[in-house]
């Protein structure tokens, strides 16, 4: 019984270590539409899109006032869709658009040294972020199963 338990624990540890390990290249190219952006691309997009978002926010000030009056939990599907528009931008910009998450969790990043992967939980979806020393970038948005 102890041997079986030891083997199961060892296998679990190997799988846990493999989760953050480098992936071997399969030789297949990932289409650009489905490729996950790199950290550098996310930072560049954040800087260039910030000005565009400010202009868009001024143009739709009446829509923003209506959204500000609504609680984020009541937004449902529209909050998820809005969050998707903030991929590559800072978490502060996301918070301004849809509000603070109900829960957050952080762990050492598998993407970049001296950074943390964040999980920002909202009603019906969650956001994966990358927190570095000077900023936190929205990396991906997922629906809850």
Coordinates of N, CA and C in Angstrom, one line a residue:
X1 N 0.8 -1.2 0.0 CA 0.0 0.0 0.0 C 0.9 1.3 0.0
X2 N 1.9 1.2 0.8 CA 2.8 2.4 0.9 C 3.6 2.6 -0.4
X3 N 3.9 1.5 -1.1 CA 4.6 1.6 -2.4 C 3.7 2.2 -3.5
X4 N 2.4 1.8 -3.5 CA 1.5 2.4 -4.4 C 1.3 3.9 -4.2
X5 N 1.1 4.2 -2.9 CA 1.0 5.6 -2.6 C 2.2 6.4 -2.9
X6 N 3.4 5.9 -2.7 CA 4.6 6.6 -3.1 C 4.7 6.8 -4.6
X7 N 4.3 5.7 -5.3 CA 4.4 5.9 -6.8 C 3.4 6.9 -7.3
X8 N 2.2 6.9 -6.7 CA 1.2 7.9 -7.1 C 1.7 9.3 -6.8
X9 N 2.3 9.5 -5.6 CA 2.8 10.9 -5.2 C 3.9 11.3 -6.2
X10 N 4.8 10.4 -6.5 CA 5.9 10.7 -7.4 C 5.4 11.1 -8.8
X11 N 4.4 10.3 -9.3 CA 3.8 10.7 -10.6 C 3.2 12.0 -10.5
X12 N 2.5 12.3 -9.4 CA 1.9 13.6 -9.3 C 2.9 14.8 -9.3
X13 N 4.0 14.6 -8.6 CA 5.0 15.6 -8.6 C 5.7 15.8 -10.0
X14 N 5.9 14.7 -10.7 CA 6.4 14.8 -12.1 C 5.5 15.6 -13.0
X15 N 4.2 15.3 -12.9 CA 3.2 16.1 -13.7 C 3.1 17.5 -13.3
X16 N 3.2 17.8 -12.0 CA 3.2 19.2 -11.5 C 4.4 20.0 -12.0
X17 N 5.6 19.4 -12.1 CA 6.8 20.0 -12.6 C 6.7 20.2 -14.1
X18 N 6.1 19.3 -14.8 CA 5.9 19.4 -16.2 C 5.0 20.5 -16.7
X19 N 4.1 20.9 -15.8 CA 3.1 21.9 -16.2 C 3.8 23.3 -16.6
X20 N 4.9 23.6 -16.0 CA 5.6 24.8 -16.3 C 6.8 24.6 -17.2
X21 N 7.1 23.4 -17.6 CA 8.2 23.1 -18.4 C 8.1 23.6 -19.8
X22 N 9.2 23.6 -20.5 CA 9.2 24.1 -21.9 C 8.5 23.0 -22.8
X23 N 7.8 23.5 -23.8 CA 7.1 22.5 -24.7 C 8.0 22.3 -25.9
X24 N 8.0 21.0 -26.4 CA 8.8 20.7 -27.6 C 8.1 21.2 -28.8
X25 N 8.8 21.7 -29.8 CA 8.2 22.1 -31.0 C 7.8 20.9 -31.8
X26 N 6.5 21.0 -32.3 CA 6.0 19.9 -33.1 C 6.2 20.1 -34.6
X27 N 6.8 21.2 -35.0 CA 7.0 21.5 -36.4 C 5.8 22.1 -37.1
X28 N 4.6 22.1 -36.4 CA 3.4 22.7 -36.9 C 3.4 24.2 -36.5
X29 N 3.0 25.0 -37.5 CA 2.9 26.4 -37.2 C 1.5 26.7 -36.6
X30 N 1.4 27.6 -35.6 CA 0.2 28.0 -35.0 C -0.4 29.1 -35.8
X31 N -1.6 29.1 -36.2 CA -2.2 30.2 -37.0 C -2.1 31.5 -36.1
X32 N -1.9 32.6 -36.7 CA -1.8 33.9 -36.0 C -3.1 34.2 -35.2
X33 N -4.2 33.8 -35.8 CA -5.5 34.2 -35.1 C -5.6 33.5 -33.8
X34 N -5.0 32.3 -33.6 CA -5.1 31.6 -32.4 C -3.9 31.6 -31.5
X35 N -2.8 32.2 -32.0 CA -1.6 32.2 -31.2 C -1.7 33.2 -30.0
X36 N -1.1 32.8 -28.9 CA -1.2 33.6 -27.7 C -0.1 34.7 -27.8
X37 N -0.4 35.9 -27.5 CA 0.6 37.0 -27.7 C 1.7 36.9 -26.7
X38 N 2.9 37.3 -27.0 CA 4.1 37.3 -26.1 C 3.9 38.5 -25.2
X39 N 4.8 38.4 -24.1 CA 4.8 39.5 -23.1 C 5.1 40.8 -23.8
X40 N 6.1 40.8 -24.7 CA 6.5 42.1 -25.4 C 5.4 42.6 -26.2
X41 N 4.6 41.7 -26.9 CA 3.5 42.2 -27.7 C 2.4 42.8 -26.8
X42 N 2.2 42.2 -25.7 CA 1.2 42.7 -24.8 C 1.5 44.0 -24.2
X43 N 2.8 44.2 -23.9 CA 3.2 45.5 -23.4 C 3.1 46.6 -24.5
X44 N 3.6 46.3 -25.7 CA 3.5 47.2 -26.8 C 2.0 47.6 -27.1
X45 N 1.2 46.6 -27.1 CA -0.3 46.8 -27.3 C -0.9 47.7 -26.3
X46 N -0.4 47.5 -25.0 CA -0.9 48.3 -23.9 C -0.6 49.8 -24.1
X47 N 0.6 50.0 -24.5 CA 1.1 51.4 -24.7 C 0.3 52.1 -25.9
X48 N 0.2 51.4 -27.0 CA -0.4 52.0 -28.2 C -1.9 52.1 -28.1
X49 N -2.5 51.1 -27.4 CA -4.0 51.1 -27.4 C -4.5 52.0 -26.3
X50 N -3.7 52.5 -25.3 CA -4.2 53.3 -24.2 C -4.7 54.6 -24.8
X51 N -4.0 55.2 -25.8 CA -4.5 56.5 -26.4 C -5.8 56.2 -27.1
X52 N -5.9 55.1 -27.9 CA -7.1 54.8 -28.6 C -8.3 54.6 -27.7
X53 N -8.1 54.0 -26.5 CA -9.1 53.7 -25.6 C -9.6 55.0 -25.0
X54 N -8.7 56.0 -24.7 CA -9.1 57.3 -24.2 C -10.0 58.0 -25.1
X55 N -9.7 58.0 -26.4 CA -10.5 58.6 -27.4 C -11.9 57.9 -27.5
X56 N -11.9 56.6 -27.5 CA -13.2 55.9 -27.6 C -14.0 56.1 -26.4
X57 N -13.4 56.3 -25.2 CA -14.1 56.5 -24.0 C -14.8 57.9 -24.0
X58 N -14.1 58.9 -24.6 CA -14.8 60.2 -24.7 C -15.9 60.2 -25.7
X59 N -15.8 59.4 -26.7 CA -16.8 59.4 -27.8 C -18.1 58.7 -27.3
X60 N -17.9 57.7 -26.4 CA -19.1 57.0 -25.9 C -19.3 57.3 -24.4
X61 N -19.2 58.5 -24.0 CA -19.4 58.9 -22.6 C -20.7 58.5 -22.0
X62 N -21.8 58.6 -22.8 CA -23.1 58.3 -22.4 C -23.2 56.8 -22.1
X63 N -22.6 56.0 -23.0 CA -22.6 54.5 -22.7 C -21.8 54.2 -21.4
X64 N -20.7 54.9 -21.2 CA -19.9 54.6 -20.0 C -20.7 55.0 -18.7
X65 N -21.4 56.1 -18.8 CA -22.2 56.5 -17.6 C -23.3 55.4 -17.3
X66 N -23.9 54.9 -18.4 CA -24.9 53.8 -18.2 C -24.3 52.6 -17.6
X67 N -23.1 52.2 -18.1 CA -22.4 51.0 -17.5 C -22.0 51.2 -16.1
X68 N -21.6 52.4 -15.8 CA -21.1 52.7 -14.4 C -22.2 52.6 -13.4
X69 N -23.4 52.9 -13.8 CA -24.6 52.8 -12.9 C -25.0 51.3 -12.7
X70 N -24.5 50.4 -13.5 CA -24.9 49.0 -13.4 C -23.8 48.2 -12.6
X71 N -24.2 47.3 -11.8 CA -23.3 46.5 -11.0 C -22.6 45.5 -12.0
X72 N -21.3 45.3 -11.8 CA -20.6 44.3 -12.7 C -21.2 42.9 -12.7
X73 N -21.7 42.4 -11.6 CA -22.3 41.1 -11.6 C -23.5 41.0 -12.5
X74 N -24.3 42.1 -12.6 CA -25.5 42.2 -13.4 C -25.2 42.2 -14.9
X75 N -23.9 42.5 -15.3 CA -23.6 42.6 -16.7 C -23.6 41.3 -17.4
X76 N -23.3 40.2 -16.7 CA -23.3 38.9 -17.3 C -22.4 38.8 -18.5
X77 N -23.0 38.4 -19.6 CA -22.3 38.2 -20.9 C -21.6 39.4 -21.4
X78 N -22.1 40.6 -21.2 CA -21.5 41.8 -21.7 C -20.2 42.1 -21.0
X79 N -20.1 41.7 -19.7 CA -18.8 42.0 -19.0 C -17.7 41.0 -19.5
X80 N -18.1 39.8 -19.9 CA -17.2 38.9 -20.5 C -16.7 39.4 -21.8
X81 N -17.6 39.9 -22.7 CA -17.2 40.4 -24.0 C -16.4 41.6 -23.8
X82 N -16.7 42.5 -22.9 CA -15.9 43.7 -22.6 C -14.5 43.3 -22.2
X83 N -14.4 42.3 -21.3 CA -13.1 41.9 -20.8 C -12.2 41.4 -21.9
X84 N -12.8 40.7 -22.9 CA -12.0 40.2 -24.1 C -11.4 41.4 -24.8
X85 N -12.0 42.5 -24.8 CA -11.5 43.7 -25.5 C -10.2 44.2 -24.8
X86 N -10.0 43.8 -23.6 CA -8.9 44.4 -22.8 C -7.7 43.4 -22.8
X87 N -7.7 42.4 -23.6 CA -6.5 41.5 -23.7 C -5.4 42.3 -24.2
X88 N -4.3 42.3 -23.5 CA -3.1 43.1 -23.9 C -3.0 44.4 -23.2
X89 N -4.0 44.8 -22.5 CA -4.0 46.1 -21.8 C -3.8 45.9 -20.3
X90 N -3.7 47.0 -19.6 CA -3.4 46.8 -18.2 C -4.7 46.4 -17.4
X91 N -4.5 45.8 -16.3 CA -5.6 45.4 -15.4 C -6.3 46.6 -14.9
X92 N -5.6 47.7 -14.6 CA -6.2 48.9 -14.1 C -7.3 49.4 -15.1
X93 N -7.0 49.4 -16.4 CA -7.9 49.8 -17.5 C -9.1 48.8 -17.5
X94 N -8.9 47.5 -17.2 CA -10.0 46.6 -17.2 C -10.9 46.9 -16.0
X95 N -10.3 47.1 -14.8 CA -11.0 47.5 -13.6 C -11.9 48.7 -13.8
X96 N -11.4 49.7 -14.5 CA -12.2 50.9 -14.8 C -13.4 50.6 -15.7
X97 N -13.3 49.5 -16.5 CA -14.4 49.2 -17.4 C -15.4 48.3 -16.8
X98 N -15.0 47.2 -16.0 CA -15.9 46.3 -15.5 C -15.9 46.1 -14.0
X99 N -15.1 46.8 -13.3 CA -15.0 46.7 -11.9 C -14.0 45.7 -11.4
X100 N -13.9 45.6 -10.0 CA -12.9 44.8 -9.4 C -13.4 43.3 -9.4
X101 N -12.5 42.3 -9.4 CA -12.9 40.9 -9.4 C -13.4 40.5 -8.0
X102 N -14.2 39.5 -8.0 CA -14.7 39.0 -6.7 C -13.6 38.3 -5.9
X103 N -12.6 37.7 -6.6 CA -11.5 37.0 -5.9 C -10.3 37.1 -6.9
X104 N -9.1 37.1 -6.3 CA -7.8 37.0 -7.1 C -6.9 36.0 -6.4
X105 N -6.1 35.4 -7.3 CA -5.1 34.4 -6.9 C -3.8 34.6 -7.7
X106 N -2.6 34.6 -7.1 CA -1.4 34.8 -7.8 C -0.4 33.7 -7.5
X107 N 0.4 33.3 -8.5 CA 1.5 32.3 -8.3 C 2.6 32.6 -9.2
X108 N 3.8 32.1 -8.9 CA 5.0 32.3 -9.8 C 4.6 32.0 -11.2
X109 N 5.1 32.8 -12.1 CA 4.8 32.7 -13.5 C 5.5 31.6 -14.3
X110 N 4.9 31.0 -15.2 CA 5.5 30.0 -16.1 C 6.0 30.7 -17.3
X111 N 5.5 32.0 -17.5 CA 5.8 32.7 -18.8 C 7.1 33.5 -18.7
X112 N 7.3 34.1 -17.5 CA 8.4 35.1 -17.4 C 9.0 35.0 -16.0
X113 N 10.3 35.1 -15.9 CA 11.0 35.2 -14.6 C 10.6 36.5 -13.9
X114 N 10.6 36.4 -12.5 CA 10.3 37.6 -11.7 C 8.9 38.2 -12.0
X115 N 8.0 37.4 -12.3 CA 6.6 37.8 -12.6 C 5.7 36.8 -12.0
X116 N 4.4 37.1 -11.9 CA 3.4 36.3 -11.3 C 2.2 36.1 -12.3
X117 N 1.7 34.9 -12.4 CA 0.4 34.7 -13.1 C -0.7 35.0 -12.2
X118 N -1.7 35.7 -12.6 CA -2.8 36.0 -11.8 C -4.1 35.4 -12.4
X119 N -5.0 35.1 -11.5 CA -6.3 34.6 -11.8 C -7.3 35.6 -11.2
X120 N -8.1 36.3 -12.0 CA -9.0 37.3 -11.5 C -10.4 36.8 -11.8
X121 N -11.2 36.5 -10.7 CA -12.4 35.8 -10.9 C -13.6 36.8 -10.9
X122 N -14.5 36.7 -11.9 CA -15.7 37.4 -12.0 C -16.9 36.4 -12.1
X123 N -18.1 37.0 -12.0 CA -19.3 36.1 -12.1 C -19.4 35.6 -13.5
X124 N -19.2 34.3 -13.7 CA -19.3 33.6 -15.0 C -18.1 33.5 -15.8
X125 N -17.0 34.2 -15.5 CA -15.7 34.1 -16.2 C -14.6 34.4 -15.3
X126 N -13.3 34.1 -15.8 CA -12.1 34.5 -15.1 C -11.1 35.0 -16.1
X127 N -10.1 35.8 -15.6 CA -9.1 36.4 -16.4 C -7.8 35.9 -15.9
X128 N -6.9 35.6 -16.8 CA -5.5 35.3 -16.5 C -4.7 36.5 -16.8
X129 N -3.9 36.9 -15.9 CA -3.1 38.1 -16.0 C -1.6 37.8 -15.8
X130 N -0.7 38.7 -16.2 CA 0.7 38.6 -15.9 C 1.1 39.8 -15.2
X131 N 1.5 39.7 -13.9 CA 1.9 40.8 -13.1 C 3.4 40.8 -13.0
X132 N 3.9 42.0 -13.4 CA 5.4 42.2 -13.4 C 5.6 43.4 -12.4
X133 N 6.9 43.8 -12.2 CA 7.2 44.8 -11.2 C 6.4 46.1 -11.4
X134 N 6.3 46.5 -12.7 CA 5.7 47.9 -12.9 C 4.3 47.8 -13.5
X135 N 3.8 46.7 -13.9 CA 2.4 46.6 -14.4 C 1.8 45.2 -14.4
X136 N 0.5 45.2 -14.6 CA -0.2 43.9 -14.7 C -1.0 43.9 -16.0
X137 N -0.8 42.9 -16.9 CA -1.4 42.9 -18.2 C -2.4 41.8 -18.2
X138 N -3.6 42.1 -18.9 CA -4.6 41.0 -19.1 C -4.1 40.1 -20.2
X139 N -4.0 38.8 -19.9 CA -3.4 37.9 -20.9 C -4.4 37.1 -21.6
X140 N -5.5 36.6 -20.9 CA -6.5 35.8 -21.6 C -7.8 35.9 -20.7
X141 N -9.0 35.7 -21.3 CA -10.3 35.6 -20.7 C -10.9 34.3 -21.0
X142 N -11.4 33.6 -19.9 CA -12.0 32.3 -20.0 C -13.4 32.3 -19.4
X143 N -14.4 31.6 -20.0 CA -15.7 31.3 -19.4 C -15.5 30.2 -18.4
X144 N -16.3 30.3 -17.3 CA -16.3 29.2 -16.3 C -17.1 28.1 -16.9
X145 N -16.7 26.9 -16.6 CA -17.4 25.7 -17.1 C -18.7 25.4 -16.3

